Amino acid sequence: MDMAMTGTPWLDQPVMLHSSRADSCSKFTAAQCAYRNYHWRYWYEADHVFALSTVYFFVAVIGVCFVGFYSQRLAPASLREKAWWRKLVAGLRFLAYRRYDVSAIRWHVPSLGVSFLLFIGAIFFLAMTLGPQPYYWPNTRTLSYGSSPPIATRTGWMALACLPFMIILPTKANMIASLTGVSHERLIVFHNWVGWAMFVLALVHTFPFIVFHIWKGDMVNMWNTSVVYWTGVVTIIAQAYLQVFSIRFIRDRFYEFFKVTHYIAAIVFVVFFFIHCDFRLSSWDYFIATGVLYSLSFLYPQLRTYFEFGLSHRASFTMVSDLTLKVTIPIDTAWRPGQHMFLRFVHMGLHAFTAHPFTISSLPLTRDSTGNSKLTFYVHPRSGITARLAQSAVKQPGFSVPVLIDGPYGGVQGRPLYTYDHNLIVACGAGAGLSLPFVMESLLRSAWQARTENKKLVNKIQVVIATRDMQLVQWYKEALLEYLEENGLEMVPENLDISVYQTGRPESKSNSTSKDPERPKEKLNGNSEVVRRLPINVFCGRPDIATIVRDATLQPGHAIGIVACGPGEVLKIVHDEAAAAQLRVVRSKAGAREVYLHSEVFS
């Protein structure tokens, strides 16, 4: 129980996987021994009582999310049509969509569902920390129950048990994402909050030792002679750096610096934490678990990059407008609308060592189409790697560099968007390219149904784009026409409606529609048949996102599938309207019978 180090200045000798649990109560009375060995106070079982309980808590939460996700995903159509099931799903979606932001301090609060999970976690850690008594041993100058205060012991073990979950939550390929259906980028919020919980627990673990040794009068001696103390200080400083720099406004301000130093600080944190634990009881088991889980999560995408995609791909770059960079990679693979890839551009200096996520703006070609599939990305250059690529594309249009590919990840979970009666795609700013695969999918399905004389009506797809890019209509239309030609499609369905709002132009007083000029008649595949003009309507000013989403979700008896991509302010509006629609379903009010929302943040 004594925290002082013996043997080498790094680890106790002999080094073992687990320290001994041998204990003796010979110097205590029977009553004192019973008091010391009580379930919530016994040091030699603290790892089982507190660390394992923390693991069980995380596993239980993951299990509940697993059951919820796969119950909804695998539910038969007959069950999904029942009113009680629709209300249950709508209630859960309301918790997932509704959020309340604190505008006074510009704090973006997580959704009610995420907030509820965080609240349950806070209750668990508070109960486990403050519930058991006492916080300090009732030591005297002649009687010592131990030099590790009980509150410090339990918080230390709970913090250690958080380590495997905190480390694997942000990885691209992890079992938590597979089990819960929550894509890795959405698990970042839990990575951040588990980190904060671990940090607070570490602080509560630290200060009772200082208080105890100041009372005992040997604080200076312990600092000078015990590696445990200075390894603990290095560990907590590294963790403090990671947590403080993860605060959003700090991270956004110093993102490039934080991205590089984040890994260095994380390595320092784990290494010194490992030494600090010094194989006490089962402490090193948690590092082994962390290493195994992280290694699997790290190696899977690496193996996929080198063995599935290979090293021969090249990315070409063209500025299709003053604000948009087009990235094209010929490839033979499959993906779904809404997914993203991680790209590493070789020969780009330090950026070659980091993978950058880009949302895919194309679809794989069909079997009957000509040519090869291409991964296409439309990127708004900002700073860092995208700014360098844009500068090179301006100087040398069409230039290319070798690229390493990892993915795809994310996308619409559950059933495909086209299975809903009405699709609404809201895309703003850099998220405009996200809408293209959904439009292409609609064009393809409409053509297939026309060829097979399928009498079932194709779902309506409504696209709303807000952009400062005055040339977006041109490159957007060219992308769709190219897809039509490559797949041998010769018609545009009537169920497609695309509205482009140009926010870079002054809004007209009448807010009237400014139609895009008629495109000259085109010939596709050498066929003389005319492709009907793409239904792209151009407006000046900003769209009323709230009204657009509300009108879509008020359609009686319809199933509405919504995809939104844009800055946080826009997504807040879409989330609120989607949440309001869920309440209408729960309360059996007029409106859509089902509303699904998939959103991605581009800030």
Coordinates of C-alpha atoms in Angstrom, one line a residue:
M1 CA 0.0 0.0 0.0
D2 CA 3.0 2.3 0.4
M3 CA 3.4 4.5 -2.7
A4 CA 7.1 5.0 -2.3
M5 CA 9.4 3.5 -5.0
T6 CA 12.0 0.9 -4.2
G7 CA 14.6 -0.8 -6.4
T8 CA 15.5 1.0 -9.7
P9 CA 14.5 4.6 -10.2
W10 CA 12.0 3.5 -12.9
L11 CA 10.3 0.3 -11.8
D12 CA 10.2 -1.9 -8.8
Q13 CA 12.3 -5.1 -9.0
P14 CA 11.7 -7.8 -10.0
V15 CA 9.4 -6.5 -12.8
M16 CA 6.1 -8.6 -12.9
L17 CA 2.8 -8.3 -14.8
H18 CA 0.9 -8.0 -11.5
S19 CA 2.1 -7.1 -8.0
S20 CA 1.3 -9.3 -5.1
R21 CA -2.0 -9.2 -3.3
A22 CA -0.5 -10.8 -0.2
D23 CA -1.8 -8.9 2.9
S24 CA -1.6 -9.2 6.6
C25 CA -3.8 -7.8 9.4
S26 CA -1.4 -8.8 12.2
K27 CA -0.8 -5.2 13.4
F28 CA -4.5 -4.4 13.6
T29 CA -7.3 -5.4 15.9
A30 CA -10.1 -7.5 14.5
A31 CA -12.3 -4.4 14.3
Q32 CA -9.6 -2.3 12.7
C33 CA -8.9 -5.1 10.2
A34 CA -12.6 -5.4 9.3
Y35 CA -12.8 -1.6 8.8
R36 CA -9.7 -1.6 6.6
N37 CA -10.7 -4.6 4.5
Y38 CA -14.3 -3.4 3.9
H39 CA -15.4 -3.9 0.2
W40 CA -15.2 -0.2 -0.8
R41 CA -12.0 0.6 1.1
Y42 CA -9.7 -2.5 0.7
W43 CA -6.7 -1.4 -1.3
Y44 CA -5.7 -4.9 -2.5
E45 CA -9.1 -5.3 -4.3
A46 CA -9.5 -1.7 -5.4
D47 CA -8.8 -2.6 -9.1
H48 CA -11.6 -5.2 -9.1
V49 CA -14.1 -2.9 -7.3
F50 CA -13.5 0.4 -9.1
A51 CA -11.6 -0.3 -12.4
L52 CA -13.7 -3.2 -13.4
S53 CA -16.9 -1.4 -12.4
T54 CA -15.9 1.4 -14.8
V55 CA -15.2 -1.1 -17.6
Y56 CA -18.6 -2.7 -17.0
F57 CA -20.3 0.8 -17.1
F58 CA -18.7 1.6 -20.5
V59 CA -19.6 -1.9 -21.9
A60 CA -23.2 -1.5 -20.7
V61 CA -23.6 1.8 -22.5
I62 CA -22.1 0.4 -25.6
G63 CA -24.4 -2.6 -25.3
V64 CA -27.5 -0.5 -25.0
C65 CA -26.5 1.5 -28.1
F66 CA -25.8 -1.8 -29.9
V67 CA -29.2 -3.2 -29.2
G68 CA -30.9 0.1 -30.2
F69 CA -29.0 0.4 -33.5
Y70 CA -29.4 -3.2 -34.7
S71 CA -33.0 -3.4 -33.5
Q72 CA -33.8 -0.5 -35.7
R73 CA -31.7 -1.7 -38.6
L74 CA -33.0 -5.3 -38.6
A75 CA -36.6 -4.5 -37.8
P76 CA -38.9 -6.1 -40.4
A77 CA -41.1 -3.8 -42.5
S78 CA -44.2 -5.0 -40.7
L79 CA -42.8 -3.9 -37.4
R80 CA -41.6 -0.5 -38.8
E81 CA -45.2 0.3 -39.9
K82 CA -46.7 -0.2 -36.4
A83 CA -47.6 3.1 -34.7
W84 CA -45.9 2.3 -31.4
W85 CA -42.7 1.4 -33.1
R86 CA -42.6 4.6 -35.2
K87 CA -43.3 6.6 -32.0
L88 CA -40.5 4.8 -30.1
V89 CA -38.0 5.4 -33.0
A90 CA -39.2 9.1 -33.2
G91 CA -38.6 9.5 -29.5
L92 CA -35.1 8.2 -29.7
R93 CA -34.4 10.4 -32.8
F94 CA -35.7 13.4 -30.9
L95 CA -33.1 12.9 -28.3
A96 CA -30.4 12.5 -31.0
Y97 CA -31.4 15.6 -32.9
R98 CA -32.5 18.2 -30.3
R99 CA -29.8 20.4 -28.9
Y100 CA -29.7 23.7 -27.0
D101 CA -26.8 26.1 -27.6
V102 CA -25.7 28.7 -25.0
S103 CA -25.5 31.6 -27.4
A104 CA -24.1 34.0 -24.8
I105 CA -20.8 32.1 -24.6
R106 CA -21.1 30.5 -28.0
W107 CA -21.1 27.0 -26.5
H108 CA -22.5 24.3 -28.7
V109 CA -24.2 21.8 -26.4
P110 CA -24.4 18.2 -27.6
S111 CA -27.7 16.7 -28.5
L112 CA -30.1 15.7 -25.7
G113 CA -29.2 12.0 -26.3
V114 CA -25.5 12.7 -26.0
S115 CA -26.1 15.0 -23.0
F116 CA -28.1 12.3 -21.3
L117 CA -25.3 9.8 -21.7
L118 CA -22.8 12.3 -20.4
F119 CA -25.1 13.0 -17.4
I120 CA -25.3 9.3 -16.7
G121 CA -21.5 9.1 -16.8
A122 CA -21.2 12.0 -14.5
I123 CA -23.6 10.5 -12.0
F124 CA -21.6 7.2 -12.1
F125 CA -18.2 8.8 -11.5
L126 CA -19.6 11.1 -8.8
A127 CA -21.3 8.3 -7.0
M128 CA -18.2 6.0 -7.2
T129 CA -15.9 8.9 -6.1
L130 CA -18.0 10.6 -3.3
G131 CA -20.2 7.7 -2.2
P132 CA -17.8 5.4 -0.3
Q133 CA -16.4 6.7 3.0
P134 CA -14.0 7.7 4.3
Y135 CA -12.0 10.0 1.9
Y136 CA -8.9 9.8 4.0
W137 CA -7.7 7.0 6.4
P138 CA -8.2 7.9 10.1
N139 CA -4.4 7.6 10.6
T140 CA -2.7 8.7 13.8
R141 CA 1.0 9.1 14.7
T142 CA 0.9 5.6 16.0
L143 CA -1.6 3.8 13.8
S144 CA -1.5 3.8 10.0
Y145 CA -4.1 2.1 7.8
G146 CA -2.0 3.0 4.7
S147 CA -0.4 5.9 2.8
S148 CA -2.9 5.8 -0.1
P149 CA -6.0 7.8 0.7
P150 CA -9.2 5.8 -0.3
I151 CA -10.6 8.6 -2.4
A152 CA -7.2 8.8 -4.3
T153 CA -7.1 5.0 -4.7
R154 CA -10.6 4.7 -6.3
T155 CA -10.3 7.7 -8.6
G156 CA -6.9 6.5 -9.8
W157 CA -8.3 3.1 -10.8
M158 CA -11.3 4.6 -12.5
A159 CA -9.1 7.0 -14.4
L160 CA -7.0 4.1 -15.5
A161 CA -10.1 2.1 -16.6
C162 CA -11.0 5.0 -18.9
L163 CA -7.8 4.7 -20.8
P164 CA -8.6 2.0 -23.4
F165 CA -12.0 3.7 -24.3
M166 CA -10.5 7.2 -24.5
I167 CA -7.7 6.0 -26.8
I168 CA -9.7 3.9 -29.3
L169 CA -12.8 6.2 -29.5
P170 CA -11.3 8.6 -32.1
T171 CA -9.7 5.9 -34.3
K172 CA -11.1 5.4 -37.7
A173 CA -11.7 1.7 -37.5
N174 CA -12.8 0.7 -34.0
M175 CA -15.1 -1.9 -32.6
I176 CA -17.3 0.7 -30.8
A177 CA -18.2 2.3 -34.2
S178 CA -18.9 -1.2 -35.6
L179 CA -21.1 -2.2 -32.7
T180 CA -23.1 1.0 -32.3
G181 CA -23.4 2.1 -35.9
V182 CA -21.9 5.5 -34.9
S183 CA -19.2 6.6 -37.4
H184 CA -15.8 7.4 -35.9
E185 CA -16.1 11.2 -36.5
R186 CA -19.2 11.3 -34.3
L187 CA -17.4 9.4 -31.5
I188 CA -14.9 12.2 -31.1
V189 CA -17.3 14.0 -28.7
F190 CA -17.2 11.0 -26.4
H191 CA -13.4 10.8 -26.8
N192 CA -13.2 14.4 -25.6
W193 CA -15.6 14.0 -22.7
V194 CA -14.1 10.7 -21.5
G195 CA -10.7 12.5 -21.6
W196 CA -12.2 15.3 -19.3
A197 CA -13.6 12.7 -16.9
M198 CA -10.2 10.9 -16.8
F199 CA -8.5 14.3 -16.2
V200 CA -10.8 15.3 -13.3
L201 CA -10.4 11.8 -11.8
A202 CA -6.6 12.2 -12.1
L203 CA -6.7 15.5 -10.3
V204 CA -8.8 14.0 -7.5
H205 CA -6.3 11.2 -7.4
T206 CA -3.4 13.6 -7.1
F207 CA -4.2 16.1 -4.4
P208 CA -5.1 13.8 -1.6
F209 CA -1.6 12.4 -1.7
I210 CA -0.2 16.0 -1.4
V211 CA -2.5 16.6 1.6
F212 CA -1.6 13.4 3.3
H213 CA 2.2 13.8 3.0
I214 CA 2.0 17.4 4.0
W215 CA 0.2 16.2 7.2
K216 CA 2.8 13.5 7.6
G217 CA 5.6 16.0 7.1
D218 CA 7.5 14.1 4.4
M219 CA 6.3 15.8 1.2
V220 CA 9.7 17.2 0.2
N221 CA 11.4 13.9 0.9
M222 CA 8.8 11.9 -1.2
W223 CA 9.2 14.3 -4.1
N224 CA 13.0 14.0 -4.0
T225 CA 13.2 10.2 -3.6
S226 CA 10.0 8.8 -5.3
V227 CA 9.7 8.5 -9.0
V228 CA 6.0 7.9 -8.6
Y229 CA 5.5 11.6 -7.8
W230 CA 7.3 13.2 -10.7
T231 CA 6.1 10.6 -13.2
G232 CA 2.6 11.4 -12.0
V233 CA 3.2 15.1 -12.5
V234 CA 4.5 14.7 -16.0
T235 CA 1.5 12.5 -16.8
I236 CA -1.0 15.0 -15.6
I237 CA 0.7 18.0 -17.3
A238 CA 0.6 16.1 -20.6
Q239 CA -3.0 15.3 -20.1
A240 CA -3.8 18.9 -19.1
Y241 CA -2.2 20.1 -22.4
L242 CA -4.3 17.6 -24.4
Q243 CA -7.5 18.6 -22.7
V244 CA -7.0 22.4 -22.7
F245 CA -6.0 22.4 -26.4
S246 CA -9.0 20.2 -27.3
I247 CA -11.3 23.1 -26.2
R248 CA -12.9 24.1 -29.5
F249 CA -12.0 27.7 -29.9
I250 CA -8.4 27.0 -28.9
R251 CA -8.2 23.9 -31.1
D252 CA -9.6 25.8 -34.1
R253 CA -7.2 28.7 -33.6
F254 CA -4.1 26.6 -33.4
Y255 CA -5.3 23.5 -35.3
E256 CA -2.2 22.7 -37.4
F257 CA 0.1 23.1 -34.3
F258 CA -2.3 21.0 -32.1
K259 CA -2.5 18.3 -34.7
V260 CA 1.3 17.7 -34.7
T261 CA 1.8 18.2 -30.9
H262 CA -1.3 16.2 -30.0
Y263 CA 0.5 12.9 -30.9
I264 CA 3.7 13.9 -29.1
A265 CA 1.8 14.8 -25.9
A266 CA -0.3 11.6 -26.1
I267 CA 2.9 9.5 -26.3
V268 CA 4.4 11.3 -23.3
F269 CA 1.1 10.8 -21.4
V270 CA 0.9 7.1 -22.0
V271 CA 4.6 6.3 -21.4
F272 CA 4.8 8.2 -18.1
F273 CA 1.4 6.9 -17.0
F274 CA 2.7 3.3 -17.6
I275 CA 5.8 4.0 -15.5
H276 CA 3.7 5.7 -12.8
C277 CA 1.4 2.6 -12.4
D278 CA 4.5 0.4 -11.9
F279 CA 2.6 -2.9 -12.4
R280 CA 0.5 -2.4 -9.2
L281 CA -2.1 -5.1 -8.9
S282 CA -3.7 -5.4 -12.4
S283 CA -2.8 -1.9 -13.7
W284 CA -0.7 -3.0 -16.6
D285 CA -3.6 -5.1 -17.9
Y286 CA -5.3 -1.9 -19.0
F287 CA -2.2 -0.8 -21.0
I288 CA -2.1 -4.2 -22.7
A289 CA -5.8 -3.9 -23.6
T290 CA -5.2 -0.3 -24.8
G291 CA -2.2 -1.5 -26.9
V292 CA -4.1 -4.4 -28.5
L293 CA -7.2 -2.4 -29.3
Y294 CA -5.3 0.6 -30.7
S295 CA -3.0 -1.6 -32.7
L296 CA -5.9 -3.4 -34.4
S297 CA -7.6 0.0 -35.0
F298 CA -4.4 1.4 -36.4
L299 CA -3.2 -1.6 -38.5
Y300 CA -6.5 -2.3 -40.2
P301 CA -6.7 0.9 -42.2
Q302 CA -2.9 0.7 -42.9
L303 CA -3.3 -2.8 -44.3
R304 CA -6.3 -1.8 -46.3
T305 CA -4.4 1.2 -47.7
Y306 CA -1.4 -0.9 -48.9
F307 CA -3.1 -4.2 -49.8
E308 CA -6.6 -3.2 -51.1
F309 CA -5.8 0.1 -52.7
G310 CA -2.1 -0.2 -53.3
L311 CA 0.5 2.5 -54.0
S312 CA -0.1 3.3 -57.6
H313 CA -3.0 5.8 -57.4
R314 CA -2.5 9.4 -58.3
A315 CA -4.7 12.4 -57.5
S316 CA -5.1 15.2 -60.0
F317 CA -6.2 18.7 -59.1
T318 CA -8.1 21.4 -61.0
M319 CA -9.6 24.7 -59.8
V320 CA -13.1 24.5 -61.1
S321 CA -13.9 27.9 -59.6
D322 CA -12.2 30.6 -57.6
L323 CA -13.3 28.9 -54.4
T324 CA -13.4 25.2 -55.3
L325 CA -10.7 22.7 -55.9
K326 CA -11.6 19.5 -57.7
V327 CA -9.7 16.3 -56.7
T328 CA -10.0 13.3 -59.0
I329 CA -8.6 9.7 -58.4
P330 CA -9.3 6.9 -60.9
I331 CA -10.1 3.8 -58.8
D332 CA -11.9 0.4 -58.9
T333 CA -13.8 0.2 -55.6
A334 CA -17.3 0.7 -54.2
W335 CA -18.7 3.3 -51.9
R336 CA -22.1 4.8 -50.9
P337 CA -23.4 8.4 -51.0
G338 CA -22.4 10.5 -48.0
Q339 CA -19.2 8.6 -47.3
H340 CA -15.7 10.0 -47.0
M341 CA -12.2 8.9 -47.7
F342 CA -8.9 9.7 -45.9
L343 CA -6.2 10.8 -48.3
R344 CA -2.4 11.1 -47.8
F345 CA -0.7 13.1 -50.5
V346 CA 2.8 11.9 -51.0
H347 CA 5.6 14.4 -51.8
M348 CA 3.8 17.1 -49.8
G349 CA 6.3 17.5 -47.0
L350 CA 5.1 16.9 -43.5
H351 CA 1.5 16.5 -44.8
A352 CA 2.5 13.2 -46.3
F353 CA 2.5 11.7 -42.8
T354 CA -1.1 12.7 -42.0
A355 CA -4.3 11.6 -43.6
H356 CA -7.0 14.2 -44.4
P357 CA -10.7 13.4 -44.6
F358 CA -12.6 14.4 -47.8
T359 CA -16.3 13.8 -48.5
I360 CA -16.8 11.9 -51.8
S361 CA -18.7 13.8 -54.5
S362 CA -19.2 11.0 -57.0
L363 CA -20.6 7.5 -57.4
P364 CA -19.0 4.3 -58.8
L365 CA -20.0 3.7 -62.4
T366 CA -22.5 0.9 -63.2
R367 CA -21.5 -2.3 -64.9
D368 CA -22.9 -1.2 -68.2
S369 CA -21.1 2.2 -68.2
T370 CA -18.0 3.1 -70.1
G371 CA -14.7 4.0 -68.5
N372 CA -13.5 3.6 -64.9
S373 CA -14.9 4.8 -61.7
K374 CA -13.4 8.0 -60.2
L375 CA -13.3 9.3 -56.7
T376 CA -14.2 13.0 -57.0
F377 CA -13.9 15.5 -54.2
Y378 CA -14.9 19.2 -54.3
V379 CA -12.9 21.1 -51.7
H380 CA -12.9 24.6 -50.5
P381 CA -9.2 25.5 -49.9
R382 CA -8.6 27.1 -46.6
S383 CA -5.1 26.7 -45.0
G384 CA -2.5 24.0 -44.7
I385 CA -2.6 21.2 -47.2
T386 CA -5.7 22.4 -49.2
A387 CA -4.2 25.8 -49.6
R388 CA -0.9 24.4 -51.0
L389 CA -2.8 22.1 -53.4
A390 CA -4.9 25.0 -54.6
Q391 CA -1.9 27.1 -55.3
S392 CA -0.3 24.3 -57.3
A393 CA -3.5 23.7 -59.2
V394 CA -3.6 27.4 -60.2
K395 CA 0.0 27.3 -61.4
Q396 CA -0.4 24.0 -63.2
P397 CA -4.0 22.9 -63.9
G398 CA -4.4 19.1 -63.8
F399 CA -1.2 18.4 -61.9
S400 CA -1.1 15.2 -60.0
V401 CA 0.7 13.6 -57.0
P402 CA 0.8 10.0 -55.7
V403 CA -1.9 9.5 -53.1
L404 CA -2.6 6.8 -50.4
I405 CA -6.3 6.0 -49.8
D406 CA -8.1 4.8 -46.7
G407 CA -11.9 4.3 -46.6
P408 CA -14.7 4.7 -47.2
Y409 CA -16.1 5.7 -43.8
G410 CA -19.4 7.1 -42.5
G411 CA -22.4 7.7 -44.7
V412 CA -26.1 7.2 -44.1
Q413 CA -26.8 4.5 -41.5
G414 CA -29.6 2.0 -41.7
R415 CA -31.7 1.9 -44.9
P416 CA -30.6 3.9 -48.0
L417 CA -32.0 7.4 -48.4
Y418 CA -33.8 6.5 -51.6
T419 CA -36.2 4.2 -49.7
Y420 CA -37.8 7.3 -48.2
D421 CA -40.7 9.0 -50.0
H422 CA -39.0 12.4 -50.0
N423 CA -35.3 13.2 -49.9
L424 CA -34.2 16.6 -48.8
I425 CA -30.5 17.5 -49.2
V426 CA -29.4 20.7 -47.5
A427 CA -25.8 21.6 -48.4
C428 CA -24.0 24.9 -47.5
G429 CA -20.5 26.2 -48.3
A430 CA -17.9 23.5 -48.6
G431 CA -20.6 20.8 -48.2
A432 CA -22.2 21.4 -51.6
G433 CA -20.3 18.5 -53.1
L434 CA -22.0 16.1 -50.6
S435 CA -25.3 16.4 -52.5
L436 CA -23.9 15.2 -55.8
P437 CA -23.9 11.4 -55.1
F438 CA -27.5 11.5 -53.9
V439 CA -28.6 13.3 -57.1
M440 CA -26.6 10.8 -59.2
E441 CA -28.2 7.9 -57.3
S442 CA -31.6 9.4 -58.1
L443 CA -30.8 9.8 -61.8
L444 CA -29.6 6.2 -61.9
R445 CA -32.6 4.7 -60.2
S446 CA -35.1 6.8 -62.3
A447 CA -33.4 5.4 -65.5
W448 CA -33.5 1.9 -64.2
Q449 CA -37.2 2.1 -63.3
A450 CA -38.0 3.6 -66.7
R451 CA -36.1 0.7 -68.5
T452 CA -37.9 -1.9 -66.4
E453 CA -41.3 -0.2 -66.7
N454 CA -41.5 -0.3 -62.9
K455 CA -44.8 1.5 -62.1
K456 CA -43.7 2.4 -58.5
L457 CA -43.1 6.2 -58.3
V458 CA -39.6 7.3 -57.7
N459 CA -39.1 9.2 -54.5
K460 CA -38.8 13.0 -54.8
I461 CA -35.4 14.5 -54.2
Q462 CA -35.1 18.1 -53.3
V463 CA -31.6 19.7 -53.1
V464 CA -31.0 23.1 -51.5
I465 CA -27.5 24.6 -51.8
A466 CA -26.3 27.8 -50.3
T467 CA -22.9 29.0 -51.6
R468 CA -20.6 32.0 -52.1
D469 CA -19.2 30.3 -55.1
M470 CA -20.6 32.2 -58.1
Q471 CA -19.4 29.4 -60.5
L472 CA -20.9 26.5 -58.5
V473 CA -23.8 26.0 -61.0
Q474 CA -21.4 25.5 -63.8
W475 CA -19.2 22.8 -62.2
Y476 CA -22.2 21.2 -60.5
K477 CA -24.0 20.9 -63.8
E478 CA -20.9 19.6 -65.6
A479 CA -20.5 16.9 -62.9
L480 CA -24.1 15.7 -63.4
L481 CA -23.8 15.7 -67.2
E482 CA -20.6 13.8 -67.1
Y483 CA -22.2 11.2 -64.9
L484 CA -25.2 10.9 -67.3
E485 CA -22.9 10.4 -70.2
E486 CA -20.6 7.9 -68.5
N487 CA -23.6 5.7 -67.5
G488 CA -25.5 6.1 -70.8
L489 CA -28.4 7.9 -69.2
E490 CA -30.6 10.0 -71.4
M491 CA -33.2 11.5 -69.2
V492 CA -33.6 13.6 -66.1
P493 CA -36.5 12.6 -63.8
E494 CA -39.3 15.1 -63.0
N495 CA -38.9 14.2 -59.3
L496 CA -35.6 16.1 -59.1
D497 CA -35.5 19.7 -57.9
I498 CA -32.2 21.6 -57.3
S499 CA -32.2 25.1 -55.8
V500 CA -28.9 27.1 -55.6
Y501 CA -28.8 30.1 -53.4
Q502 CA -25.9 32.4 -54.2
T503 CA -25.1 34.2 -50.9
G504 CA -22.3 36.2 -52.5
R505 CA -24.7 38.3 -54.6
P506 CA -27.0 41.0 -53.1
E507 CA -30.5 39.7 -52.5
S508 CA -33.1 41.0 -54.8
K509 CA -35.9 43.0 -53.2
S510 CA -38.7 40.8 -54.6
N511 CA -36.7 37.6 -53.8
S512 CA -37.7 36.3 -57.2
T513 CA -36.2 33.4 -58.9
S514 CA -33.3 34.0 -61.3
K515 CA -33.2 31.0 -63.6
D516 CA -30.0 29.7 -64.9
P517 CA -29.9 30.2 -68.7
E518 CA -30.9 27.3 -70.8
R519 CA -28.0 24.9 -71.6
P520 CA -27.5 24.2 -75.2
K521 CA -28.8 20.9 -76.4
E522 CA -26.4 18.1 -75.7
K523 CA -25.8 14.8 -77.4
L524 CA -24.8 11.9 -75.2
N525 CA -23.1 8.7 -76.4
G526 CA -23.5 9.9 -79.9
N527 CA -27.3 9.7 -79.5
S528 CA -29.3 12.5 -81.1
E529 CA -31.8 12.5 -78.3
V530 CA -31.9 15.6 -76.3
V531 CA -31.3 15.6 -72.6
R532 CA -33.9 17.7 -70.9
R533 CA -32.4 20.6 -69.1
L534 CA -31.2 19.9 -65.6
P535 CA -33.7 21.4 -63.1
I536 CA -31.3 23.9 -61.4
N537 CA -32.9 27.1 -60.2
V538 CA -30.7 29.9 -59.1
F539 CA -31.7 32.4 -56.3
C540 CA -30.0 35.4 -54.8
G541 CA -29.6 35.6 -51.0
R542 CA -29.9 33.1 -48.3
P543 CA -32.5 30.2 -48.1
D544 CA -35.0 30.0 -45.3
I545 CA -33.7 26.6 -44.1
A546 CA -36.2 26.3 -41.3
T547 CA -39.2 26.8 -43.6
I548 CA -37.8 24.4 -46.2
V549 CA -37.2 21.6 -43.7
R550 CA -40.6 22.3 -41.9
D551 CA -42.5 22.2 -45.2
A552 CA -40.9 18.9 -46.1
T553 CA -41.6 17.3 -42.8
L554 CA -45.2 18.5 -42.7
Q555 CA -46.2 16.3 -45.7
P556 CA -48.9 14.0 -44.3
G557 CA -48.1 10.3 -44.3
H558 CA -44.7 10.6 -46.0
A559 CA -41.3 9.1 -44.9
I560 CA -38.8 11.9 -45.1
G561 CA -35.0 11.3 -45.4
I562 CA -32.9 14.4 -44.8
V563 CA -29.1 14.9 -45.4
A564 CA -27.6 18.2 -44.2
C565 CA -24.0 19.4 -44.5
G566 CA -22.7 22.8 -43.6
P567 CA -21.6 25.0 -40.7
G568 CA -22.8 24.4 -37.2
E569 CA -25.4 27.3 -37.3
V570 CA -27.1 25.7 -40.3
L571 CA -27.1 22.3 -38.9
K572 CA -28.6 23.6 -35.6
I573 CA -31.6 24.9 -37.6
V574 CA -32.0 21.5 -39.5
H575 CA -31.7 19.5 -36.3
D576 CA -34.3 21.6 -34.5
E577 CA -36.8 21.2 -37.3
A578 CA -36.1 17.5 -37.5
A579 CA -36.6 17.2 -33.7
A580 CA -39.9 19.1 -33.9
A581 CA -41.0 16.6 -36.6
Q582 CA -40.2 13.7 -34.3
L583 CA -42.4 15.3 -31.6
R584 CA -45.3 15.5 -34.1
V585 CA -44.8 11.7 -34.8
V586 CA -44.8 10.9 -31.1
R587 CA -47.9 13.0 -30.5
S588 CA -49.7 11.7 -33.6
K589 CA -50.1 15.1 -35.0
A590 CA -50.4 15.9 -38.7
G591 CA -47.2 15.6 -40.7
A592 CA -44.7 13.0 -41.9
R593 CA -45.0 9.5 -40.5
E594 CA -41.2 9.2 -40.3
V595 CA -38.2 11.6 -40.4
Y596 CA -34.6 10.6 -40.6
L597 CA -31.6 13.0 -40.5
H598 CA -28.0 12.5 -41.4
S599 CA -25.8 15.5 -40.9
E600 CA -22.1 16.4 -41.4
V601 CA -20.4 19.5 -40.0
F602 CA -18.3 21.7 -42.4
S603 CA -17.2 24.7 -40.4

